[in-house]
């Protein structure tokens, strides 16, 4: 019986390379300025090979959203062990906010592109919303048991994440045009989220 493992491994590597290149091309040039041909060329893959893995550019994008989420998950999971090091919720939130900013800084370009696309394409919105739902469920699972008693926990977390994300977005702005004291904004963000999660 013919050994299919080398062929399968090559197929996995090729698909991975196409996803990584799609990710890079969208971040660098924007979704509407790239084509399957350009992605394949940048990946060192023939256009015909690219179409064997993906039907069109949109399918590549949807697969890239999953890839993007997987990268964030991998990054965040490496930080989980640190969450037990803090004696207060405020200390933990300070750490989490710094990690939030690090993720936004690392993936800022593609994050902004996906945020824009999800408002105009229902398929992209559905994929994005599913990832947000999965992220919320995972966050709830990671919380200490005492937080399970909080009323409207999901809504509190939604507001808290929105506040942290808004801080990260503002931090990414050009400092010369920034209108806010970032130290004050950081401290206030932590205080507000702390208040949302302290009613236990």
PDB file of N, CA, C and O in Angstrom, residues 99-161:
ATOM      1  N   UNK A  99      -1.749  42.721  28.114  1.00  0.00           N
ATOM      2  CA  UNK A  99      -1.773  41.652  27.120  1.00  0.00           C
ATOM      3  C   UNK A  99      -2.727  41.988  25.972  1.00  0.00           C
ATOM      4  O   UNK A  99      -2.462  41.676  24.816  1.00  0.00           O
ATOM      5  N   UNK A 100      -3.830  42.639  26.305  1.00  0.00           N
ATOM      6  CA  UNK A 100      -4.784  43.085  25.293  1.00  0.00           C
ATOM      7  C   UNK A 100      -4.096  44.018  24.306  1.00  0.00           C
ATOM      8  O   UNK A 100      -4.257  43.899  23.086  1.00  0.00           O
ATOM      9  N   UNK A 101      -3.328  44.939  24.847  1.00  0.00           N
ATOM     10  CA  UNK A 101      -2.608  45.885  23.990  1.00  0.00           C
ATOM     11  C   UNK A 101      -1.561  45.163  23.141  1.00  0.00           C
ATOM     12  O   UNK A 101      -1.404  45.458  21.951  1.00  0.00           O
ATOM     13  N   UNK A 102      -0.864  44.198  23.739  1.00  0.00           N
ATOM     14  CA  UNK A 102       0.162  43.455  22.998  1.00  0.00           C
ATOM     15  C   UNK A 102      -0.447  42.716  21.809  1.00  0.00           C
ATOM     16  O   UNK A 102       0.131  42.691  20.712  1.00  0.00           O
ATOM     17  N   UNK A 103      -1.624  42.117  22.007  1.00  0.00           N
ATOM     18  CA  UNK A 103      -2.305  41.408  20.922  1.00  0.00           C
ATOM     19  C   UNK A 103      -2.714  42.384  19.825  1.00  0.00           C
ATOM     20  O   UNK A 103      -2.525  42.131  18.631  1.00  0.00           O
ATOM     21  N   UNK A 104      -3.285  43.519  20.219  1.00  0.00           N
ATOM     22  CA  UNK A 104      -3.706  44.510  19.225  1.00  0.00           C
ATOM     23  C   UNK A 104      -2.512  45.058  18.449  1.00  0.00           C
ATOM     24  O   UNK A 104      -2.597  45.286  17.240  1.00  0.00           O
ATOM     25  N   UNK A 105      -1.409  45.258  19.144  1.00  0.00           N
ATOM     26  CA  UNK A 105      -0.216  45.777  18.477  1.00  0.00           C
ATOM     27  C   UNK A 105       0.315  44.773  17.462  1.00  0.00           C
ATOM     28  O   UNK A 105       0.710  45.132  16.349  1.00  0.00           O
ATOM     29  N   UNK A 106       0.309  43.499  17.832  1.00  0.00           N
ATOM     30  CA  UNK A 106       0.839  42.454  16.960  1.00  0.00           C
ATOM     31  C   UNK A 106      -0.036  42.239  15.734  1.00  0.00           C
ATOM     32  O   UNK A 106       0.461  42.006  14.631  1.00  0.00           O
ATOM     33  N   UNK A 107      -1.370  42.330  15.910  1.00  0.00           N
ATOM     34  CA  UNK A 107      -2.296  42.006  14.826  1.00  0.00           C
ATOM     35  C   UNK A 107      -3.137  43.211  14.402  1.00  0.00           C
ATOM     36  O   UNK A 107      -4.228  43.045  13.865  1.00  0.00           O
ATOM     37  N   UNK A 108      -2.632  44.400  14.629  1.00  0.00           N
ATOM     38  CA  UNK A 108      -3.434  45.609  14.440  1.00  0.00           C
ATOM     39  C   UNK A 108      -3.979  45.740  13.016  1.00  0.00           C
ATOM     40  O   UNK A 108      -5.174  45.970  12.819  1.00  0.00           O
ATOM     41  N   UNK A 109      -3.112  45.583  12.013  1.00  0.00           N
ATOM     42  CA  UNK A 109      -3.522  45.836  10.627  1.00  0.00           C
ATOM     43  C   UNK A 109      -4.647  44.903  10.192  1.00  0.00           C
ATOM     44  O   UNK A 109      -5.660  45.343   9.641  1.00  0.00           O
ATOM     45  N   UNK A 110      -4.486  43.613  10.439  1.00  0.00           N
ATOM     46  CA  UNK A 110      -5.527  42.682   9.996  1.00  0.00           C
ATOM     47  C   UNK A 110      -6.771  42.803  10.873  1.00  0.00           C
ATOM     48  O   UNK A 110      -7.900  42.629  10.398  1.00  0.00           O
ATOM     49  N   UNK A 111      -6.595  43.132  12.133  1.00  0.00           N
ATOM     50  CA  UNK A 111      -7.757  43.332  13.007  1.00  0.00           C
ATOM     51  C   UNK A 111      -8.630  44.469  12.479  1.00  0.00           C
ATOM     52  O   UNK A 111      -9.858  44.339  12.407  1.00  0.00           O
ATOM     53  N   UNK A 112      -8.000  45.569  12.096  1.00  0.00           N
ATOM     54  CA  UNK A 112      -8.750  46.705  11.574  1.00  0.00           C
ATOM     55  C   UNK A 112      -9.454  46.349  10.264  1.00  0.00           C
ATOM     56  O   UNK A 112     -10.596  46.747  10.028  1.00  0.00           O
ATOM     57  N   UNK A 113      -8.777  45.581   9.418  1.00  0.00           N
ATOM     58  CA  UNK A 113      -9.373  45.179   8.144  1.00  0.00           C
ATOM     59  C   UNK A 113     -10.585  44.282   8.368  1.00  0.00           C
ATOM     60  O   UNK A 113     -11.637  44.458   7.742  1.00  0.00           O
ATOM     61  N   UNK A 114     -10.458  43.327   9.272  1.00  0.00           N
ATOM     62  CA  UNK A 114     -11.575  42.420   9.549  1.00  0.00           C
ATOM     63  C   UNK A 114     -12.738  43.152  10.211  1.00  0.00           C
ATOM     64  O   UNK A 114     -13.905  42.849   9.938  1.00  0.00           O
ATOM     65  N   UNK A 115     -12.429  44.103  11.073  1.00  0.00           N
ATOM     66  CA  UNK A 115     -13.485  44.904  11.697  1.00  0.00           C
ATOM     67  C   UNK A 115     -14.296  45.633  10.631  1.00  0.00           C
ATOM     68  O   UNK A 115     -15.519  45.723  10.711  1.00  0.00           O
ATOM     69  N   UNK A 116     -13.611  46.152   9.625  1.00  0.00           N
ATOM     70  CA  UNK A 116     -14.292  46.858   8.543  1.00  0.00           C
ATOM     71  C   UNK A 116     -15.117  45.898   7.687  1.00  0.00           C
ATOM     72  O   UNK A 116     -16.285  46.171   7.371  1.00  0.00           O
ATOM     73  N   UNK A 117     -14.532  44.757   7.346  1.00  0.00           N
ATOM     74  CA  UNK A 117     -15.203  43.808   6.451  1.00  0.00           C
ATOM     75  C   UNK A 117     -16.451  43.195   7.082  1.00  0.00           C
ATOM     76  O   UNK A 117     -17.429  42.917   6.384  1.00  0.00           O
ATOM     77  N   UNK A 118     -16.429  42.984   8.379  1.00  0.00           N
ATOM     78  CA  UNK A 118     -17.574  42.310   8.995  1.00  0.00           C
ATOM     79  C   UNK A 118     -18.834  43.171   8.993  1.00  0.00           C
ATOM     80  O   UNK A 118     -19.940  42.662   9.177  1.00  0.00           O
ATOM     81  N   UNK A 119     -18.673  44.469   8.750  1.00  0.00           N
ATOM     82  CA  UNK A 119     -19.839  45.353   8.694  1.00  0.00           C
ATOM     83  C   UNK A 119     -20.485  45.367   7.314  1.00  0.00           C
ATOM     84  O   UNK A 119     -21.591  45.903   7.162  1.00  0.00           O
ATOM     85  N   UNK A 120     -19.817  44.780   6.320  1.00  0.00           N
ATOM     86  CA  UNK A 120     -20.366  44.833   4.960  1.00  0.00           C
ATOM     87  C   UNK A 120     -20.589  43.455   4.352  1.00  0.00           C
ATOM     88  O   UNK A 120     -21.201  43.351   3.287  1.00  0.00           O
ATOM     89  N   UNK A 121     -20.114  42.402   5.007  1.00  0.00           N
ATOM     90  CA  UNK A 121     -20.265  41.056   4.449  1.00  0.00           C
ATOM     91  C   UNK A 121     -20.869  40.134   5.508  1.00  0.00           C
ATOM     92  O   UNK A 121     -20.251  39.892   6.543  1.00  0.00           O
ATOM     93  N   UNK A 122     -22.067  39.597   5.263  1.00  0.00           N
ATOM     94  CA  UNK A 122     -22.734  38.771   6.282  1.00  0.00           C
ATOM     95  C   UNK A 122     -21.981  37.480   6.618  1.00  0.00           C
ATOM     96  O   UNK A 122     -22.034  37.019   7.760  1.00  0.00           O
ATOM     97  N   UNK A 123     -21.293  36.890   5.645  1.00  0.00           N
ATOM     98  CA  UNK A 123     -20.539  35.664   5.916  1.00  0.00           C
ATOM     99  C   UNK A 123     -19.355  35.942   6.843  1.00  0.00           C
ATOM    100  O   UNK A 123     -19.059  35.159   7.754  1.00  0.00           O
ATOM    101  N   UNK A 124     -18.688  37.044   6.593  1.00  0.00           N
ATOM    102  CA  UNK A 124     -17.557  37.423   7.442  1.00  0.00           C
ATOM    103  C   UNK A 124     -18.057  37.785   8.835  1.00  0.00           C
ATOM    104  O   UNK A 124     -17.452  37.418   9.847  1.00  0.00           O
ATOM    105  N   UNK A 125     -19.183  38.481   8.893  1.00  0.00           N
ATOM    106  CA  UNK A 125     -19.768  38.827  10.194  1.00  0.00           C
ATOM    107  C   UNK A 125     -20.118  37.564  10.979  1.00  0.00           C
ATOM    108  O   UNK A 125     -19.853  37.475  12.187  1.00  0.00           O
ATOM    109  N   UNK A 126     -20.704  36.574  10.290  1.00  0.00           N
ATOM    110  CA  UNK A 126     -21.091  35.331  10.963  1.00  0.00           C
ATOM    111  C   UNK A 126     -19.861  34.608  11.509  1.00  0.00           C
ATOM    112  O   UNK A 126     -19.874  34.109  12.642  1.00  0.00           O
ATOM    113  N   UNK A 127     -18.793  34.553  10.706  1.00  0.00           N
ATOM    114  CA  UNK A 127     -17.559  33.893  11.154  1.00  0.00           C
ATOM    115  C   UNK A 127     -16.947  34.642  12.329  1.00  0.00           C
ATOM    116  O   UNK A 127     -16.495  34.038  13.307  1.00  0.00           O
ATOM    117  N   UNK A 128     -16.947  35.954  12.238  1.00  0.00           N
ATOM    118  CA  UNK A 128     -16.375  36.794  13.290  1.00  0.00           C
ATOM    119  C   UNK A 128     -17.188  36.665  14.579  1.00  0.00           C
ATOM    120  O   UNK A 128     -16.630  36.523  15.668  1.00  0.00           O
ATOM    121  N   UNK A 129     -18.515  36.701  14.447  1.00  0.00           N
ATOM    122  CA  UNK A 129     -19.381  36.599  15.625  1.00  0.00           C
ATOM    123  C   UNK A 129     -19.231  35.243  16.309  1.00  0.00           C
ATOM    124  O   UNK A 129     -19.279  35.146  17.539  1.00  0.00           O
ATOM    125  N   UNK A 130     -19.050  34.194  15.517  1.00  0.00           N
ATOM    126  CA  UNK A 130     -18.858  32.865  16.090  1.00  0.00           C
ATOM    127  C   UNK A 130     -17.568  32.814  16.913  1.00  0.00           C
ATOM    128  O   UNK A 130     -17.535  32.238  18.006  1.00  0.00           O
ATOM    129  N   UNK A 131     -16.529  33.442  16.397  1.00  0.00           N
ATOM    130  CA  UNK A 131     -15.261  33.480  17.122  1.00  0.00           C
ATOM    131  C   UNK A 131     -15.404  34.279  18.415  1.00  0.00           C
ATOM    132  O   UNK A 131     -14.897  33.882  19.471  1.00  0.00           O
ATOM    133  N   UNK A 132     -16.113  35.401  18.353  1.00  0.00           N
ATOM    134  CA  UNK A 132     -16.331  36.199  19.559  1.00  0.00           C
ATOM    135  C   UNK A 132     -17.109  35.409  20.605  1.00  0.00           C
ATOM    136  O   UNK A 132     -16.818  35.484  21.803  1.00  0.00           O
ATOM    137  N   UNK A 133     -18.100  34.636  20.144  1.00  0.00           N
ATOM    138  CA  UNK A 133     -18.880  33.807  21.053  1.00  0.00           C
ATOM    139  C   UNK A 133     -18.002  32.739  21.701  1.00  0.00           C
ATOM    140  O   UNK A 133     -18.072  32.500  22.913  1.00  0.00           O
ATOM    141  N   UNK A 134     -17.158  32.100  20.899  1.00  0.00           N
ATOM    142  CA  UNK A 134     -16.242  31.092  21.433  1.00  0.00           C
ATOM    143  C   UNK A 134     -15.276  31.707  22.442  1.00  0.00           C
ATOM    144  O   UNK A 134     -14.976  31.106  23.480  1.00  0.00           O
ATOM    145  N   UNK A 135     -14.804  32.909  22.135  1.00  0.00           N
ATOM    146  CA  UNK A 135     -13.879  33.596  23.037  1.00  0.00           C
ATOM    147  C   UNK A 135     -14.547  33.912  24.366  1.00  0.00           C
ATOM    148  O   UNK A 135     -13.947  33.752  25.435  1.00  0.00           O
ATOM    149  N   UNK A 136     -15.802  34.356  24.297  1.00  0.00           N
ATOM    150  CA  UNK A 136     -16.538  34.680  25.513  1.00  0.00           C
ATOM    151  C   UNK A 136     -16.747  33.431  26.364  1.00  0.00           C
ATOM    152  O   UNK A 136     -16.549  33.452  27.594  1.00  0.00           O
ATOM    153  N   UNK A 137     -17.130  32.332  25.730  1.00  0.00           N
ATOM    154  CA  UNK A 137     -17.358  31.085  26.464  1.00  0.00           C
ATOM    155  C   UNK A 137     -16.067  30.588  27.109  1.00  0.00           C
ATOM    156  O   UNK A 137     -16.072  30.105  28.248  1.00  0.00           O
ATOM    157  N   UNK A 138     -14.962  30.727  26.394  1.00  0.00           N
ATOM    158  CA  UNK A 138     -13.683  30.291  26.954  1.00  0.00           C
ATOM    159  C   UNK A 138     -13.273  31.172  28.127  1.00  0.00           C
ATOM    160  O   UNK A 138     -12.757  30.687  29.136  1.00  0.00           O
ATOM    161  N   UNK A 139     -13.514  32.478  27.997  1.00  0.00           N
ATOM    162  CA  UNK A 139     -13.184  33.395  29.084  1.00  0.00           C
ATOM    163  C   UNK A 139     -13.991  33.066  30.333  1.00  0.00           C
ATOM    164  O   UNK A 139     -13.455  33.063  31.451  1.00  0.00           O
ATOM    165  N   UNK A 140     -15.267  32.760  30.156  1.00  0.00           N
ATOM    166  CA  UNK A 140     -16.115  32.403  31.294  1.00  0.00           C
ATOM    167  C   UNK A 140     -15.598  31.135  31.971  1.00  0.00           C
ATOM    168  O   UNK A 140     -15.572  31.032  33.203  1.00  0.00           O
ATOM    169  N   UNK A 141     -15.148  30.167  31.173  1.00  0.00           N
ATOM    170  CA  UNK A 141     -14.610  28.922  31.743  1.00  0.00           C
ATOM    171  C   UNK A 141     -13.342  29.175  32.552  1.00  0.00           C
ATOM    172  O   UNK A 141     -13.062  28.469  33.523  1.00  0.00           O
ATOM    173  N   UNK A 142     -12.566  30.181  32.161  1.00  0.00           N
ATOM    174  CA  UNK A 142     -11.295  30.447  32.834  1.00  0.00           C
ATOM    175  C   UNK A 142     -11.465  31.246  34.125  1.00  0.00           C
ATOM    176  O   UNK A 142     -10.548  31.291  34.950  1.00  0.00           O
ATOM    177  N   UNK A 143     -12.607  31.896  34.292  1.00  0.00           N
ATOM    178  CA  UNK A 143     -12.808  32.724  35.479  1.00  0.00           C
ATOM    179  C   UNK A 143     -12.881  31.854  36.736  1.00  0.00           C
ATOM    180  O   UNK A 143     -13.391  30.736  36.701  1.00  0.00           O
ATOM    181  N   UNK A 144     -12.379  32.361  37.867  1.00  0.00           N
ATOM    182  CA  UNK A 144     -12.541  31.639  39.135  1.00  0.00           C
ATOM    183  C   UNK A 144     -14.012  31.377  39.428  1.00  0.00           C
ATOM    184  O   UNK A 144     -14.894  32.121  38.985  1.00  0.00           O
ATOM    185  N   UNK A 145     -14.275  30.330  40.187  1.00  0.00           N
ATOM    186  CA  UNK A 145     -15.647  29.856  40.403  1.00  0.00           C
ATOM    187  C   UNK A 145     -16.558  30.923  40.995  1.00  0.00           C
ATOM    188  O   UNK A 145     -17.758  30.954  40.702  1.00  0.00           O
ATOM    189  N   UNK A 146     -16.006  31.819  41.834  1.00  0.00           N
ATOM    190  CA  UNK A 146     -16.880  32.789  42.509  1.00  0.00           C
ATOM    191  C   UNK A 146     -17.554  33.760  41.541  1.00  0.00           C
ATOM    192  O   UNK A 146     -18.601  34.325  41.842  1.00  0.00           O
ATOM    193  N   UNK A 147     -16.975  33.921  40.339  1.00  0.00           N
ATOM    194  CA  UNK A 147     -17.576  34.851  39.385  1.00  0.00           C
ATOM    195  C   UNK A 147     -18.820  34.272  38.720  1.00  0.00           C
ATOM    196  O   UNK A 147     -19.601  35.005  38.116  1.00  0.00           O
ATOM    197  N   UNK A 148     -19.000  32.971  38.829  1.00  0.00           N
ATOM    198  CA  UNK A 148     -20.177  32.339  38.232  1.00  0.00           C
ATOM    199  C   UNK A 148     -21.470  32.832  38.871  1.00  0.00           C
ATOM    200  O   UNK A 148     -22.547  32.719  38.287  1.00  0.00           O
ATOM    201  N   UNK A 149     -21.385  33.396  40.088  1.00  0.00           N
ATOM    202  CA  UNK A 149     -22.578  33.873  40.786  1.00  0.00           C
ATOM    203  C   UNK A 149     -22.977  35.287  40.375  1.00  0.00           C
ATOM    204  O   UNK A 149     -24.037  35.766  40.780  1.00  0.00           O
ATOM    205  N   UNK A 150     -22.146  35.948  39.601  1.00  0.00           N
ATOM    206  CA  UNK A 150     -22.465  37.313  39.189  1.00  0.00           C
ATOM    207  C   UNK A 150     -23.685  37.328  38.270  1.00  0.00           C
ATOM    208  O   UNK A 150     -23.727  36.586  37.286  1.00  0.00           O
ATOM    209  N   UNK A 151     -24.671  38.165  38.561  1.00  0.00           N
ATOM    210  CA  UNK A 151     -25.791  38.295  37.618  1.00  0.00           C
ATOM    211  C   UNK A 151     -25.316  38.957  36.329  1.00  0.00           C
ATOM    212  O   UNK A 151     -24.428  39.813  36.358  1.00  0.00           O
ATOM    213  N   UNK A 152     -25.884  38.525  35.209  1.00  0.00           N
ATOM    214  CA  UNK A 152     -25.535  39.103  33.902  1.00  0.00           C
ATOM    215  C   UNK A 152     -24.031  39.050  33.634  1.00  0.00           C
ATOM    216  O   UNK A 152     -23.436  40.013  33.139  1.00  0.00           O
ATOM    217  N   UNK A 153     -23.414  37.909  33.940  1.00  0.00           N
ATOM    218  CA  UNK A 153     -21.966  37.780  33.793  1.00  0.00           C
ATOM    219  C   UNK A 153     -21.515  38.029  32.355  1.00  0.00           C
ATOM    220  O   UNK A 153     -20.538  38.749  32.115  1.00  0.00           O
ATOM    221  N   UNK A 154     -22.220  37.444  31.397  1.00  0.00           N
ATOM    222  CA  UNK A 154     -21.814  37.607  29.998  1.00  0.00           C
ATOM    223  C   UNK A 154     -21.868  39.075  29.580  1.00  0.00           C
ATOM    224  O   UNK A 154     -20.974  39.574  28.887  1.00  0.00           O
ATOM    225  N   UNK A 155     -22.905  39.777  30.031  1.00  0.00           N
ATOM    226  CA  UNK A 155     -23.039  41.191  29.683  1.00  0.00           C
ATOM    227  C   UNK A 155     -21.939  42.024  30.347  1.00  0.00           C
ATOM    228  O   UNK A 155     -21.403  42.964  29.743  1.00  0.00           O
ATOM    229  N   UNK A 156     -21.594  41.677  31.581  1.00  0.00           N
ATOM    230  CA  UNK A 156     -20.510  42.382  32.272  1.00  0.00           C
ATOM    231  C   UNK A 156     -19.184  42.178  31.536  1.00  0.00           C
ATOM    232  O   UNK A 156     -18.404  43.123  31.361  1.00  0.00           O
ATOM    233  N   UNK A 157     -18.941  40.934  31.127  1.00  0.00           N
ATOM    234  CA  UNK A 157     -17.708  40.645  30.405  1.00  0.00           C
ATOM    235  C   UNK A 157     -17.678  41.355  29.058  1.00  0.00           C
ATOM    236  O   UNK A 157     -16.633  41.858  28.628  1.00  0.00           O
ATOM    237  N   UNK A 158     -18.829  41.396  28.390  1.00  0.00           N
ATOM    238  CA  UNK A 158     -18.906  42.096  27.105  1.00  0.00           C
ATOM    239  C   UNK A 158     -18.520  43.567  27.270  1.00  0.00           C
ATOM    240  O   UNK A 158     -17.726  44.113  26.497  1.00  0.00           O
ATOM    241  N   UNK A 159     -19.078  44.200  28.292  1.00  0.00           N
ATOM    242  CA  UNK A 159     -18.746  45.603  28.546  1.00  0.00           C
ATOM    243  C   UNK A 159     -17.272  45.760  28.922  1.00  0.00           C
ATOM    244  O   UNK A 159     -16.593  46.682  28.462  1.00  0.00           O
ATOM    245  N   UNK A 160     -16.787  44.843  29.762  1.00  0.00           N
ATOM    246  CA  UNK A 160     -15.395  44.913  30.182  1.00  0.00           C
ATOM    247  C   UNK A 160     -14.438  44.766  29.016  1.00  0.00           C
ATOM    248  O   UNK A 160     -13.472  45.531  28.879  1.00  0.00           O
ATOM    249  N   UNK A 161     -14.709  43.795  28.145  1.00  0.00           N
ATOM    250  CA  UNK A 161     -13.860  43.585  26.974  1.00  0.00           C
ATOM    251  C   UNK A 161     -13.918  44.798  26.051  1.00  0.00           C
ATOM    252  O   UNK A 161     -12.898  45.219  25.490  1.00  0.00           O
TER     253      UNK A 161
END
